[in-house]
Coordinates of C-alpha atoms in Angstrom, one line a residue:
X1 CA 122.2 -119.6 -18.1
X2 CA 125.2 -118.8 -14.8
X3 CA 128.8 -119.5 -16.1
X4 CA 129.3 -122.1 -14.5
X5 CA 126.5 -124.0 -15.5
X6 CA 127.4 -123.0 -19.1
X7 CA 130.7 -124.9 -18.4
X8 CA 129.6 -127.9 -16.6
X9 CA 127.4 -129.0 -20.4
X10 CA 130.3 -127.3 -22.6
X11 CA 130.0 -131.4 -23.7
X12 CA 126.3 -131.7 -24.9
X13 CA 124.0 -130.0 -27.2
X14 CA 121.5 -127.8 -26.0
X15 CA 119.0 -125.3 -26.4
X16 CA 120.5 -122.2 -23.7
X17 CA 116.9 -121.2 -23.5
X18 CA 115.7 -124.5 -22.2
X19 CA 115.8 -125.6 -18.5
X20 CA 118.4 -128.0 -17.2
X21 CA 117.8 -132.0 -15.8
X22 CA 119.4 -133.5 -12.7
X23 CA 118.6 -137.2 -13.0
X24 CA 118.8 -140.7 -12.1
X25 CA 117.4 -143.4 -9.3
X26 CA 118.0 -142.6 -5.7
X27 CA 120.9 -144.6 -4.6
X28 CA 123.6 -146.8 -7.0
X29 CA 122.7 -150.0 -6.9
X30 CA 124.2 -151.3 -9.6
X31 CA 126.6 -150.5 -13.0
X32 CA 123.3 -151.8 -15.2
X33 CA 121.1 -149.7 -13.8
X34 CA 123.2 -146.6 -13.3
X35 CA 123.7 -147.2 -17.3
X36 CA 120.0 -148.4 -18.4
X37 CA 118.7 -144.7 -17.0
X38 CA 122.1 -142.7 -17.8
X39 CA 121.4 -144.1 -21.7
X40 CA 117.6 -143.4 -21.9
X41 CA 117.5 -140.0 -20.2
X42 CA 120.6 -138.8 -21.9
X43 CA 119.1 -139.8 -25.4
X44 CA 115.9 -137.8 -24.6
X45 CA 117.9 -135.1 -23.1
X46 CA 119.6 -135.0 -26.5
X47 CA 116.5 -135.1 -28.2
X48 CA 114.6 -132.2 -27.1
X49 CA 117.8 -130.1 -25.8
X50 CA 118.0 -130.4 -22.4
X51 CA 121.3 -130.3 -20.5
X52 CA 121.6 -132.7 -18.3
X53 CA 123.0 -134.0 -14.9
X54 CA 123.0 -137.5 -14.3
X55 CA 122.1 -138.4 -10.5
X56 CA 122.1 -141.3 -7.9
X57 CA 123.3 -141.0 -4.1
X58 CA 126.6 -143.3 -3.7
X59 CA 124.9 -143.9 0.1
X60 CA 121.6 -143.1 1.5
X61 CA 122.3 -142.0 5.2
X62 CA 118.9 -140.4 5.6
X63 CA 116.9 -143.8 6.3
X64 CA 114.0 -144.3 8.2
X65 CA 114.2 -147.4 9.6
X66 CA 118.3 -149.0 10.0
X67 CA 117.3 -151.6 8.2
X68 CA 117.0 -150.0 5.1
X69 CA 119.6 -149.9 2.2
X70 CA 121.9 -147.8 2.6
X71 CA 124.4 -148.1 -1.0
X72 CA 126.9 -151.2 -1.9
X73 CA 129.7 -149.8 -0.4
X74 CA 131.4 -145.8 -0.7
X75 CA 134.4 -146.5 -3.7
X76 CA 132.3 -149.2 -5.5
X77 CA 129.5 -146.9 -6.0
X78 CA 131.5 -143.7 -6.4
X79 CA 133.7 -145.3 -9.2
X80 CA 130.3 -146.5 -10.6
X81 CA 128.9 -142.9 -10.7
X82 CA 132.4 -141.8 -11.9
X83 CA 132.2 -144.2 -14.9
X84 CA 128.6 -143.9 -15.8
X85 CA 128.8 -140.3 -16.0
X86 CA 132.6 -140.9 -18.4
X87 CA 130.9 -143.4 -20.8
X88 CA 127.7 -141.1 -21.2
X89 CA 129.5 -137.5 -21.5
X90 CA 127.6 -136.2 -18.7
X91 CA 128.5 -134.4 -14.9
X92 CA 127.4 -136.4 -12.1
X93 CA 125.8 -135.1 -9.5
X94 CA 125.9 -137.2 -5.7
X95 CA 124.7 -136.4 -1.9
X96 CA 127.3 -136.3 1.5
X97 CA 126.7 -136.4 4.7
X98 CA 129.5 -135.2 6.2
X99 CA 132.3 -133.0 5.8
X100 CA 135.1 -135.1 5.7
X101 CA 133.1 -136.9 2.6
X102 CA 133.0 -133.4 0.6
X103 CA 137.0 -134.0 -0.7
X104 CA 136.7 -137.7 -1.4
X105 CA 133.3 -137.5 -3.4
X106 CA 134.8 -134.3 -5.3
X107 CA 137.2 -136.7 -6.9
X108 CA 134.5 -138.8 -8.5
X109 CA 131.4 -136.2 -9.4
X110 CA 131.0 -132.7 -10.5
X111 CA 128.4 -130.7 -8.1
X112 CA 127.9 -131.8 -4.8
X113 CA 124.8 -132.3 -2.8
X114 CA 123.8 -131.1 0.7
X115 CA 120.7 -133.2 1.5
X116 CA 117.7 -130.6 3.0
X117 CA 118.0 -132.2 6.3
X118 CA 122.1 -130.9 6.5
X119 CA 121.9 -127.4 4.7
X120 CA 122.0 -125.4 7.8
X121 CA 125.3 -127.5 9.3
X122 CA 128.4 -124.9 9.0
X123 CA 130.8 -127.3 8.6
X124 CA 129.5 -129.6 5.2
X125 CA 128.7 -126.4 3.5
X126 CA 132.5 -124.8 4.3
X127 CA 133.8 -128.1 3.2
X128 CA 131.3 -128.4 0.4
X129 CA 132.5 -124.8 -0.8
X130 CA 136.6 -125.5 0.0
X131 CA 136.7 -128.1 -2.7
X132 CA 135.8 -125.7 -5.7
X133 CA 133.3 -128.1 -7.5
X134 CA 129.3 -126.8 -8.0
X135 CA 127.9 -126.8 -4.8
X136 CA 123.7 -127.9 -4.4
X137 CA 122.2 -127.1 -1.5
X138 CA 118.8 -128.4 -1.1
X139 CA 116.1 -126.3 1.0
X140 CA 115.4 -127.4 4.6
X141 CA 111.4 -128.6 4.8
X142 CA 111.9 -126.7 7.9
X143 CA 112.8 -123.4 6.5
X144 CA 112.4 -120.6 4.4
X145 CA 113.4 -119.4 0.7
X146 CA 114.7 -115.9 1.8
X147 CA 116.5 -118.0 5.0
X148 CA 118.5 -120.5 2.4
X149 CA 120.7 -116.7 2.5
X150 CA 122.6 -117.7 4.8
X151 CA 123.6 -121.3 3.2
X152 CA 124.6 -118.9 0.4
X153 CA 126.8 -117.1 2.6
X154 CA 129.1 -119.5 4.1
X155 CA 129.5 -121.3 0.6
X156 CA 129.9 -118.3 -0.7
X157 CA 132.4 -117.5 2.3
X158 CA 135.2 -120.2 0.6
X159 CA 135.2 -118.2 -2.4
X160 CA 133.1 -120.2 -4.1
X161 CA 130.2 -119.0 -6.0
X162 CA 129.1 -121.9 -7.7
X163 CA 125.9 -122.4 -5.8
X164 CA 122.6 -124.1 -7.3
X165 CA 119.4 -123.7 -4.6
X166 CA 116.6 -126.7 -4.5
X167 CA 113.2 -126.4 -3.3
X168 CA 112.2 -129.6 -2.8
X169 CA 108.7 -129.2 -0.3
X170 CA 107.9 -127.9 3.4
X171 CA 106.7 -130.5 6.7
X172 CA 102.7 -130.3 6.1
X173 CA 102.1 -132.1 9.5
X174 CA 103.7 -135.1 10.5
X175 CA 103.6 -137.4 7.2
X176 CA 103.3 -134.5 4.5
X177 CA 104.6 -132.0 2.7
X178 CA 103.5 -129.0 0.4
X179 CA 105.3 -126.8 -2.0
X180 CA 105.4 -123.6 -1.9
X181 CA 106.1 -121.8 -5.0
X182 CA 106.6 -118.1 -4.2
X183 CA 110.2 -119.9 -2.8
X184 CA 111.3 -120.1 -6.3
X185 CA 112.0 -116.4 -7.0
X186 CA 112.7 -115.7 -3.3
X187 CA 115.2 -117.9 -4.0
X188 CA 116.1 -116.7 -7.3
X189 CA 116.6 -113.4 -4.8
X190 CA 120.0 -114.8 -3.4
X191 CA 121.4 -114.6 -6.8
X192 CA 121.9 -118.5 -7.6
X193 CA 120.1 -120.7 -10.3
X194 CA 117.2 -122.6 -8.5
X195 CA 116.0 -125.7 -8.8
X196 CA 112.5 -128.1 -8.3
X197 CA 113.3 -131.2 -6.4
X198 CA 109.9 -133.1 -8.0
X199 CA 110.4 -135.7 -6.6
X200 CA 111.0 -135.8 -3.3
X201 CA 108.3 -133.0 -2.3
X202 CA 105.9 -135.7 -3.4
X203 CA 107.4 -137.4 -0.1
X204 CA 105.2 -138.3 3.1
X205 CA 108.1 -139.2 5.3
X206 CA 108.1 -141.0 8.9
X207 CA 104.9 -143.4 7.9
X208 CA 104.8 -145.4 11.1
X209 CA 105.4 -148.8 8.5
X210 CA 109.3 -147.5 8.2
X211 CA 108.6 -147.0 4.6
X212 CA 108.3 -143.6 3.3
X213 CA 105.0 -143.1 1.0
X214 CA 104.5 -140.6 -1.8
X215 CA 102.4 -139.2 -4.3
X216 CA 103.9 -139.6 -8.2
X217 CA 101.0 -139.6 -10.2
X218 CA 101.3 -135.6 -9.4
X219 CA 104.6 -135.6 -10.8
X220 CA 103.6 -133.4 -13.7
X221 CA 102.1 -131.4 -11.9
X222 CA 104.2 -130.1 -9.8
X223 CA 106.6 -129.8 -12.2
X224 CA 104.5 -128.3 -14.4
X225 CA 103.7 -125.2 -11.7
X226 CA 108.0 -125.0 -11.5
X227 CA 108.5 -123.6 -14.8
X228 CA 105.8 -121.8 -14.9
X229 CA 106.7 -119.9 -11.5
X230 CA 110.2 -120.1 -13.4
X231 CA 112.5 -122.5 -12.0
X232 CA 116.2 -123.2 -13.3
X233 CA 116.2 -126.8 -13.1
X234 CA 113.8 -129.8 -12.3
X235 CA 115.4 -132.4 -10.2
X236 CA 113.4 -136.2 -11.2
X237 CA 114.8 -139.4 -9.5
X238 CA 113.8 -142.4 -12.2
X239 CA 114.1 -146.3 -12.3
X240 CA 112.8 -148.6 -14.1
X241 CA 111.0 -150.6 -11.5
X242 CA 109.7 -148.0 -9.0
X243 CA 108.2 -150.8 -7.4
X244 CA 111.7 -153.1 -6.9
X245 CA 114.0 -149.7 -6.2
X246 CA 116.0 -149.7 -2.8
X247 CA 114.8 -146.0 -1.9
X248 CA 112.4 -144.1 -2.3
X249 CA 110.4 -145.8 -4.5
X250 CA 107.4 -145.1 -3.5
X251 CA 108.1 -141.3 -5.3
X252 CA 110.3 -141.7 -8.5
X253 CA 108.7 -141.6 -12.0
X254 CA 108.7 -144.4 -13.4
X255 CA 111.5 -144.4 -16.3
X256 CA 109.5 -144.7 -19.1
X257 CA 107.1 -142.1 -18.5
X258 CA 110.0 -140.2 -18.6
X259 CA 110.2 -139.0 -22.3
X260 CA 106.7 -138.1 -22.5
X261 CA 106.9 -136.5 -19.6
X262 CA 110.1 -133.7 -20.8
X263 CA 108.5 -133.3 -23.7
X264 CA 105.5 -131.7 -22.3
X265 CA 107.8 -129.8 -20.0
X266 CA 109.7 -128.4 -22.5
X267 CA 106.5 -127.0 -24.2
X268 CA 105.7 -124.9 -20.6
X269 CA 109.1 -123.6 -20.8
X270 CA 108.8 -122.4 -24.0
X271 CA 105.3 -120.6 -23.4
X272 CA 107.0 -119.2 -20.5
X273 CA 110.4 -117.4 -21.6

């Protein structure tokens, strides 16, 4: 594990040979939702020795329809994210969408996440790097793993080497994604930890209904294959009631399925390492 990750997880007890987990509801809907998910997932991770980062977006800037939910307000959402992390002793992460958001979000989150569609935005990457926070860049659906070296170089140009890259699928036609597992070792060649974004890789975007579809029944398949391919971490969005979630309900894991899934994945990880 990279030293910056060891520092990030220093308050947690975990198996240092395990994968790390980034998980939470897609978007911040309420204090009650954040605490329910953080409480449940942190308890499971403690029992299984999995280091855990709590994730939820304070604002969703990339939505299919103008009528889609985007957030409860930036300040309120960021405050809830930070408070949840403090209450449950967890590092936190949320995505940012413009360079001016980096310094603001860095006051509340431990990891700044760069959305896949924005992974080439130079000013955004540099602003995130300049905060000194860990920066997790999601690979664009239109890019190969080797080409992500340029995103890494931009962040490193700020003197910040605390970088994670995340695979989240590749565009396949107009309304589907596929996962090319070669991207995991290819991105690890950039000397950074690599995460598999399991749930977003199962999206079916750009539906004419204005609501993104998904294949959550394949979550276990994608996660298992990623660990077999050597992924350092997994990203799994989860919600107690995905059908009524305000964002990405079609591909999130139902919260009550998390424990059995992680138990299985821990066994796979042990077999791989």
